[in-house]
Tab-separated table of C-alpha atoms and ligand atoms in Angstrom:
chain	number	residue	atom	x	y	z
A	1	MET	CA	119.788	114.772	84.438
A	2	GLY	CA	117.174	113.629	86.843
A	3	VAL	CA	117.370	110.942	89.455
A	4	PHE	CA	115.445	108.075	87.772
A	5	SER	CA	116.990	105.664	85.374
A	6	ASP	CA	113.809	103.573	85.184
A	7	GLU	CA	110.892	104.974	87.019
A	8	SER	CA	108.575	102.100	86.006
A	9	VAL	CA	110.378	99.901	88.530
A	10	LEU	CA	108.568	101.777	91.261
A	11	SER	CA	105.169	101.403	89.667
A	12	PRO	CA	102.492	99.126	91.219
A	13	GLU	CA	102.539	96.833	88.218
A	14	PHE	CA	106.233	95.992	88.418
A	15	LEU	CA	106.831	92.375	89.365
A	16	PRO	CA	110.415	92.001	90.780
A	17	GLU	CA	112.389	88.918	90.097
A	18	ASP	CA	113.486	88.540	93.687
A	19	LEU	CA	111.319	89.071	96.679
A	20	PRO	CA	113.541	89.685	99.730
A	21	GLY	CA	112.160	88.302	102.923
A	22	ARG	CA	109.889	85.832	101.215
A	23	ASP	CA	112.108	82.827	100.592
A	24	ALA	CA	110.220	80.512	102.936
A	25	GLU	CA	106.882	81.478	101.575
A	26	LEU	CA	108.012	81.130	97.889
A	27	HIS	CA	109.323	77.655	98.685
A	28	ALA	CA	106.172	76.680	100.498
A	29	ILE	CA	104.100	77.769	97.535
A	30	ALA	CA	106.224	76.082	94.996
A	31	ASP	CA	106.420	72.861	96.945
A	32	ALA	CA	102.646	72.720	97.341
A	33	LEU	CA	102.005	73.312	93.623
A	34	ARG	CA	104.834	71.422	92.008
A	35	PRO	CA	103.015	68.102	91.832
A	36	ALA	CA	100.728	69.665	89.235
A	37	LEU	CA	103.625	69.769	86.772
A	38	THR	CA	103.815	65.969	86.776
A	39	GLY	CA	100.054	65.366	86.829
A	40	ARG	CA	99.657	64.900	90.556
A	41	ARG	CA	97.350	66.620	92.981
A	42	PRO	CA	98.713	69.770	94.515
A	43	VAL	CA	97.994	70.832	98.111
A	44	PRO	CA	95.205	73.473	97.974
A	45	LEU	CA	96.589	76.689	99.363
A	46	PHE	CA	95.019	79.530	101.269
A	47	ILE	CA	97.354	82.479	101.471
A	48	TYR	CA	96.442	85.300	103.775
A	49	GLY	CA	98.030	88.402	105.346
A	50	LYS	CA	97.736	92.152	105.508
A	51	THR	CA	97.854	94.483	102.517
A	52	GLY	CA	101.257	95.010	100.869
A	53	THR	CA	102.888	91.902	102.363
A	54	GLY	CA	103.793	90.366	98.958
A	55	LYS	CA	101.038	87.723	98.568
A	56	THR	CA	100.100	88.508	94.968
A	57	SER	CA	103.714	89.014	93.875
A	58	SER	CA	104.911	85.753	95.567
A	59	VAL	CA	102.266	83.631	93.863
A	60	LYS	CA	102.832	85.337	90.476
A	61	ASN	CA	106.549	84.749	90.802
A	62	VAL	CA	106.109	81.045	91.394
A	63	ILE	CA	103.703	80.818	88.435
A	64	ARG	CA	106.043	82.742	86.252
A	65	GLU	CA	108.865	80.313	87.110
A	66	PHE	CA	106.684	77.251	86.525
A	67	LYS	CA	105.685	78.587	83.181
A	68	GLU	CA	109.286	78.775	82.118
A	69	HIS	CA	109.700	75.061	82.646
A	70	ALA	CA	106.321	73.541	81.877
A	71	ASP	CA	103.348	74.236	79.682
A	72	ALA	CA	100.677	73.323	82.204
A	73	VAL	CA	97.566	75.477	82.287
A	74	MET	CA	98.006	78.136	85.000
A	75	LEU	CA	95.359	80.776	85.369
A	76	TYR	CA	95.381	83.854	87.578
A	77	VAL	CA	91.994	85.357	88.266
A	78	ASN	CA	91.367	88.514	90.273
A	79	CYS	CA	88.031	87.810	91.968
A	80	TRP	CA	87.371	91.563	92.057
A	81	GLN	CA	86.860	91.243	88.297
A	82	ASN	CA	85.424	87.739	88.254
A	83	TYR	CA	83.342	87.492	91.341
A	84	THR	CA	80.905	84.683	90.454
A	85	ARG	CA	81.376	80.967	90.198
A	86	GLN	CA	80.138	81.200	86.646
A	87	SER	CA	82.622	83.822	85.537
A	88	VAL	CA	85.562	82.069	87.190
A	89	LEU	CA	84.558	78.830	85.563
A	90	SER	CA	84.186	80.642	82.201
A	91	GLU	CA	87.755	81.962	82.552
A	92	LEU	CA	88.995	78.506	83.401
A	93	SER	CA	87.219	76.940	80.483
A	94	THR	CA	88.751	79.473	78.087
A	95	ALA	CA	92.189	78.897	79.560
A	96	LEU	CA	91.793	75.182	78.899
A	97	GLY	CA	91.135	75.957	75.228
A	98	GLU	CA	87.394	75.456	75.508
A	99	PRO	CA	85.797	78.797	74.685
A	100	LEU	CA	82.112	79.013	75.561
A	101	PRO	CA	79.339	79.539	73.062
A	102	ARG	CA	77.946	83.026	72.827
A	103	ARG	CA	74.525	82.015	74.062
A	104	GLY	CA	76.150	81.231	77.405
A	105	LEU	CA	76.008	78.063	79.436
A	106	ALA	CA	74.861	77.335	82.988
A	107	SER	CA	77.617	77.015	85.492
A	108	ASP	CA	77.173	73.308	85.976
A	109	GLU	CA	77.430	72.756	82.272
A	110	ILE	CA	80.598	74.806	82.072
A	111	PHE	CA	81.952	72.792	85.021
A	112	SER	CA	81.232	69.480	83.227
A	113	ARG	CA	83.079	70.741	80.111
A	114	ILE	CA	86.019	71.674	82.257
A	115	ILE	CA	86.170	68.198	83.868
A	116	GLU	CA	85.999	66.628	80.431
A	117	ALA	CA	88.753	68.859	79.061
A	118	VAL	CA	91.033	68.163	82.003
A	119	ARG	CA	90.405	64.478	81.753
A	120	GLN	CA	91.391	64.434	78.042
A	121	LYS	CA	94.530	66.430	78.677
A	122	HIS	CA	95.612	64.353	81.611
A	123	ALA	CA	96.689	67.654	83.077
A	124	VAL	CA	96.410	69.398	86.419
A	125	PRO	CA	95.555	73.057	85.874
A	126	ILE	CA	96.509	75.579	88.461
A	127	LEU	CA	93.980	78.216	89.368
A	128	VAL	CA	94.892	81.272	91.387
A	129	LEU	CA	91.970	83.071	92.959
A	130	ASP	CA	93.332	86.413	94.170
A	131	GLU	CA	91.065	88.525	96.441
A	132	ALA	CA	89.134	85.308	96.951
A	133	ASP	CA	87.039	86.819	99.724
A	134	ARG	CA	85.152	88.692	97.000
A	135	LEU	CA	83.676	85.330	96.059
A	136	PHE	CA	82.493	84.728	99.607
A	137	VAL	CA	80.752	88.130	99.809
A	138	GLY	CA	78.414	87.095	97.069
A	139	GLY	CA	77.939	83.509	98.293
A	140	GLU	CA	79.934	82.178	95.277
A	141	GLU	CA	82.405	80.037	97.259
A	142	ARG	CA	81.001	76.775	95.907
A	143	ILE	CA	83.601	76.861	93.262
A	144	LEU	CA	86.122	76.065	95.883
A	145	TYR	CA	84.205	72.969	96.791
A	146	ASP	CA	83.817	72.019	93.116
A	147	LEU	CA	87.554	72.189	92.443
A	148	THR	CA	88.969	70.830	95.736
A	149	ARG	CA	86.631	67.859	95.600
A	150	ALA	CA	87.095	67.109	91.934
A	151	THR	CA	89.639	64.435	92.666
A	152	GLU	CA	87.275	62.286	94.698
A	153	ASN	CA	84.142	63.199	92.697
A	154	TYR	CA	85.498	63.019	89.097
A	155	GLY	CA	89.002	61.647	89.265
A	156	VAL	CA	90.593	64.863	87.998
A	157	SER	CA	92.611	67.308	90.053
A	158	PHE	CA	93.185	71.022	90.112
A	159	GLY	CA	95.776	73.178	91.901
A	160	ILE	CA	93.958	75.863	93.846
A	161	VAL	CA	95.496	78.959	95.391
A	162	CYS	CA	93.201	81.336	97.285
A	163	ILE	CA	94.697	84.689	98.297
A	164	SER	CA	93.024	87.035	100.697
A	165	ASN	CA	93.635	89.600	103.360
A	166	ASP	CA	90.520	88.650	105.237
A	167	PHE	CA	91.184	85.582	107.314
A	168	ALA	CA	87.927	86.057	109.162
A	169	ALA	CA	86.002	85.601	105.976
A	170	PHE	CA	87.679	82.295	105.378
A	171	SER	CA	86.931	81.160	108.893
A	172	ARG	CA	83.245	81.692	108.275
A	173	LEU	CA	83.205	79.313	105.285
A	174	ASP	CA	81.459	75.955	105.422
A	175	ASP	CA	83.558	73.222	107.120
A	176	ARG	CA	83.511	71.153	103.965
A	177	ILE	CA	85.357	73.946	102.079
A	178	ARG	CA	87.679	74.983	104.914
A	179	SER	CA	88.822	71.416	105.510
A	180	ALA	CA	90.251	71.189	102.053
A	181	PHE	CA	92.806	73.917	102.957
A	182	LEU	CA	93.745	72.635	106.350
A	183	GLY	CA	97.244	71.568	105.245
A	184	GLY	CA	97.905	74.550	103.023
A	185	LYS	CA	97.494	77.721	105.005
A	186	ILE	CA	100.315	80.226	104.568
A	187	GLU	CA	100.435	83.473	106.514
A	188	PHE	CA	102.275	86.504	105.089
A	189	LYS	CA	103.435	88.502	108.089
A	190	PRO	CA	104.066	92.314	107.843
A	191	TYR	CA	107.570	93.116	106.771
A	192	THR	CA	110.177	94.024	109.417
A	193	PRO	CA	112.137	97.302	108.959
A	194	ILE	CA	115.153	95.328	107.750
A	195	GLU	CA	113.113	93.592	105.134
A	196	LEU	CA	111.592	96.768	103.958
A	197	ARG	CA	115.054	98.233	103.600
A	198	GLU	CA	116.194	95.253	101.463
A	199	ILE	CA	113.056	95.543	99.264
A	200	LEU	CA	113.774	99.259	98.727
A	201	GLN	CA	117.528	98.775	98.126
A	202	GLN	CA	116.735	96.250	95.411
A	203	ARG	CA	114.262	98.622	93.754
A	204	ALA	CA	116.418	101.634	94.075
A	205	ARG	CA	119.287	99.998	92.257
A	206	LYS	CA	117.121	99.536	89.239
A	207	ALA	CA	114.996	102.632	89.524
A	208	PHE	CA	117.604	105.349	90.106
A	209	GLN	CA	120.770	106.596	88.612
A	210	HIS	CA	123.994	105.641	90.284
A	211	ASN	CA	124.486	107.478	93.557
A	212	ALA	CA	121.099	109.173	93.283
A	213	CYS	CA	119.522	107.376	96.251
A	214	PRO	CA	121.501	107.473	99.497
A	215	ALA	CA	121.014	104.831	102.192
A	216	GLU	CA	119.520	107.499	104.538
A	217	VAL	CA	116.663	107.958	102.095
A	218	ILE	CA	115.950	104.202	101.959
A	219	GLY	CA	116.068	103.987	105.775
A	220	MET	CA	113.565	106.757	106.224
A	221	CYS	CA	111.084	105.273	103.710
A	222	ALA	CA	111.437	101.811	105.302
A	223	ALA	CA	110.972	103.241	108.791
A	224	HIS	CA	107.824	105.027	107.638
A	225	ALA	CA	106.346	101.882	106.013
A	226	SER	CA	107.231	99.917	109.100
A	227	LYS	CA	105.220	102.331	111.209
A	228	LYS	CA	102.342	101.975	108.826
A	229	GLY	CA	102.059	98.223	109.262
A	230	GLY	CA	105.025	96.730	107.445
A	231	ASP	CA	103.484	97.368	104.009
A	232	ALA	CA	105.880	97.198	101.045
A	233	ARG	CA	103.533	99.118	98.814
A	234	VAL	CA	103.714	102.120	101.247
A	235	ALA	CA	107.515	101.883	101.317
A	236	ILE	CA	107.861	101.870	97.533
A	237	GLU	CA	105.386	104.666	97.048
A	238	ALA	CA	107.245	106.866	99.590
A	239	LEU	CA	110.539	106.248	97.711
A	240	TRP	CA	108.894	107.071	94.374
A	241	LEU	CA	107.446	110.307	95.674
A	242	ALA	CA	110.752	111.340	97.198
A	243	GLY	CA	112.420	110.714	93.827
A	244	ARG	CA	109.731	112.903	92.165
A	245	ASN	CA	110.487	115.644	94.623
A	246	ALA	CA	114.179	115.533	93.761
A	247	GLU	CA	113.323	115.772	90.183
A	248	LYS	CA	111.225	118.795	90.787
A	249	ARG	CA	114.222	120.460	92.304
A	250	ASP	CA	116.243	119.418	89.209
A	251	ALA	CA	118.659	117.688	91.587
A	252	SER	CA	120.899	114.657	90.837
A	253	SER	CA	120.248	112.899	94.130
A	254	ILE	CA	117.422	112.528	96.645
A	255	THR	CA	117.796	114.162	100.042
A	256	ALA	CA	116.206	113.524	103.469
A	257	ASN	CA	114.121	116.649	102.903
A	258	ASP	CA	112.701	115.151	99.691
A	259	VAL	CA	111.520	112.224	101.786
A	260	LYS	CA	110.154	114.488	104.494
A	261	ILE	CA	108.090	116.434	101.977
A	262	ALA	CA	106.877	113.139	100.381
A	263	LEU	CA	105.753	111.798	103.750
A	264	LYS	CA	103.952	115.000	104.531
A	265	SER	CA	102.205	115.116	101.160
A	266	GLU	CA	98.613	114.050	101.238
A	267	HIS	CA	99.361	111.045	99.037
A	268	VAL	CA	101.491	109.177	101.479
A	269	GLU	CA	100.101	110.724	104.549
A	270	GLN	CA	97.097	108.783	103.711
A	271	ALA	CA	98.753	105.650	102.495
A	272	GLN	CA	97.746	104.350	105.864
A	273	GLY	CA	94.543	106.239	105.223
A	274	VAL	CA	93.832	106.679	101.555
A	275	SER	CA	95.503	107.508	98.211
A	276	GLU	CA	94.282	110.330	95.994
A	277	GLY	CA	91.991	108.100	93.982
A	278	GLU	CA	90.600	106.466	97.085
A	279	ALA	CA	89.974	109.959	98.595
A	280	LYS	CA	87.902	110.853	95.492
A	281	VAL	CA	85.697	107.793	96.104
A	282	ILE	CA	85.123	108.946	99.690
A	283	VAL	CA	84.288	112.480	98.593
A	284	ALA	CA	81.755	111.147	95.970
A	285	LEU	CA	80.159	108.872	98.577
A	286	LYS	CA	79.922	111.705	101.131
A	287	ALA	CA	78.378	113.992	98.519
A	288	ALA	CA	75.757	111.328	97.700
A	289	GLY	CA	74.818	110.932	101.373
A	290	GLY	CA	77.011	107.893	102.007
A	291	SER	CA	76.102	105.384	99.354
A	292	LEU	CA	76.365	104.840	95.572
A	293	THR	CA	75.960	102.058	93.175
A	294	SER	CA	79.135	101.119	91.328
A	295	GLY	CA	77.567	102.483	88.167
A	296	GLU	CA	76.959	105.908	89.755
A	297	LEU	CA	80.418	105.932	91.213
A	298	TYR	CA	82.095	105.340	87.857
A	299	LYS	CA	80.391	108.574	86.617
A	300	HIS	CA	82.546	110.566	88.981
A	301	PHE	CA	85.633	109.223	87.387
A	302	SER	CA	85.485	110.217	83.799
A	303	GLY	CA	88.930	109.513	82.225
A	304	ALA	CA	89.894	106.829	84.793
A	305	SER	CA	89.550	103.231	83.819
A	306	ALA	CA	86.841	101.131	85.463
A	307	ARG	CA	89.689	98.959	86.680
A	308	SER	CA	91.401	101.672	88.601
A	309	VAL	CA	88.075	102.775	90.176
A	310	ARG	CA	87.524	99.139	91.237
A	311	ASN	CA	90.998	99.109	92.731
A	312	TYR	CA	90.228	102.165	94.834
A	313	VAL	CA	87.003	100.632	96.096
A	314	GLN	CA	88.672	97.339	96.801
A	315	SER	CA	91.415	98.947	98.651
A	316	LEU	CA	88.987	101.049	100.765
A	317	GLU	CA	87.079	97.885	101.567
A	318	ALA	CA	90.251	96.164	102.700
A	319	LYS	CA	90.866	99.185	104.970
A	320	ARG	CA	87.317	98.689	106.338
A	321	MET	CA	86.320	102.240	105.341
A	322	ILE	CA	83.424	101.152	103.125
A	323	THR	CA	81.214	98.145	102.692
A	324	ILE	CA	80.043	96.605	99.458
A	325	LYS	CA	76.728	94.898	99.132
A	326	GLU	CA	75.404	92.939	96.240
A	327	ILE	CA	71.857	93.756	95.270
A	328	ALA	CA	69.559	91.998	92.763
A	329	LEU	CA	68.212	94.206	90.042
A	330	LYS	CA	65.499	93.374	87.487
A	331	GLN	CA	68.317	92.459	85.246
A	332	GLY	CA	71.407	91.044	86.860
A	333	ARG	CA	73.048	92.383	89.961
A	334	SER	CA	74.679	95.533	91.092
A	335	ARG	CA	76.999	96.559	93.864
A	336	VAL	CA	76.232	99.267	96.319
A	337	ILE	CA	79.117	100.939	97.940
A	338	GLU	CA	78.590	102.436	101.437
A	339	LEU	CA	80.659	104.469	103.757
A	340	ARG	CA	81.152	102.746	107.065
B	401	ATP	N1	109.490	90.881	99.116
B	401	ATP	C1	109.211	91.866	98.214
B	401	ATP	N2	110.186	92.308	97.476
B	401	ATP	C2	110.002	93.295	96.559
B	401	ATP	N3	108.867	93.873	96.341
B	401	ATP	C3	107.816	93.487	97.106
B	401	ATP	C4	107.957	92.468	98.092
B	401	ATP	N4	106.732	92.285	98.668
B	401	ATP	C5	105.949	93.200	98.044
B	401	ATP	N5	106.544	93.930	97.140
B	401	ATP	C6	105.991	95.012	96.393
B	401	ATP	O1	105.018	95.645	97.152
B	401	ATP	C7	103.803	95.897	96.429
B	401	ATP	C8	102.646	95.146	97.095
B	401	ATP	O2	102.915	93.691	96.962
B	401	ATP	P1	101.720	92.687	96.663
B	401	ATP	O3	100.801	93.264	95.665
B	401	ATP	O4	102.298	91.348	96.324
B	401	ATP	O5	101.007	92.588	98.091
B	401	ATP	P2	99.664	91.863	98.565
B	401	ATP	O6	100.029	91.163	99.810
B	401	ATP	O7	99.080	91.057	97.446
B	401	ATP	O8	98.757	93.072	98.899
B	401	ATP	P3	97.164	93.180	98.913
B	401	ATP	O9	96.640	92.358	100.010
B	401	ATP	O10	96.913	94.664	99.055
B	401	ATP	O11	96.700	92.617	97.573
B	401	ATP	C9	104.085	95.465	95.001
B	401	ATP	O12	104.504	96.512	94.318
B	401	ATP	C10	105.208	94.420	95.159
B	401	ATP	O13	106.031	94.433	94.028
B	402	MG	MG1	97.352	91.222	96.334
């Protein structure tokens, strides 16, 4: 029994084939990037909008479709993981089939190798920089200048897509960088209740057994997410938790009460506030007097992957509940996380 037929459809990693409500944005992204497939220069894109509005999924969907038809180099980088010009360039170099020597190279040297590789391939690689504002925090935005000016400076082109939920950070960038994105800004608006309902309907068809998820349940989750800012992630999480509640009762379909309990549970209650993992970060910070280095913070999370801890921190930063500062240490740099 149970209500789920494929619970993974409701997991954060799931990338749906269709994205209801995002036709215009998907077309705009594809149109801007398509020239890359025939060796021409794409329009640099800056994609922005609130959390859970489908930015990452939309870009990934376009890239996935392009990959089916062309074998151009397309690289997705999360700048939370690669937050320096050097590390992004290293990733790009590797994606171009130019792995770097162990001893390491200076950024400018890596960049020269990239230019040379692209020239030889006569290709136009596409680079997606998700959470691009992480680069700006550390003053690493020069890579945007390098890549958007490569056509005039070196005669080779790149497709560049920056994704961010911090438009203000973009506005503060140097004119010479911002001007490259003038023709390619795409805003992702919060989803309307009707769009949220469509998104949930599509997921529910795949995630639940036939007749296990009545329309009323979808409507409640959509209404909730709409109140919380039109965030699809909140909507999907609410639906997933409601499904879990029905399973706990050993029922064959979800009821309005399962949703009510889900929305009351701490987890979703705080989706506008914080998830469980994020709450743990806050508790650790409070216990430490308000600030911790990232290394110290990881120690509070034995068992969790560094990646998920980073995700919590990132999400709290997006919600403006903490700040992250880069500090120079004797060797390398570290990040200090502080409660706001
Ligand atoms: N139009 C849509 N159709 C179906 N699912 C969607 C749609 N938009 C978003 N989602 C789902 O909602 C969740 C959040 O979407 P996504 O990660 O793309 O948002 P985002 O704008 O990149 O958010 P953030 O700014 O927090 O990174 C994902 O699970 C995604 O699959
Ligand atoms: Mg995203």
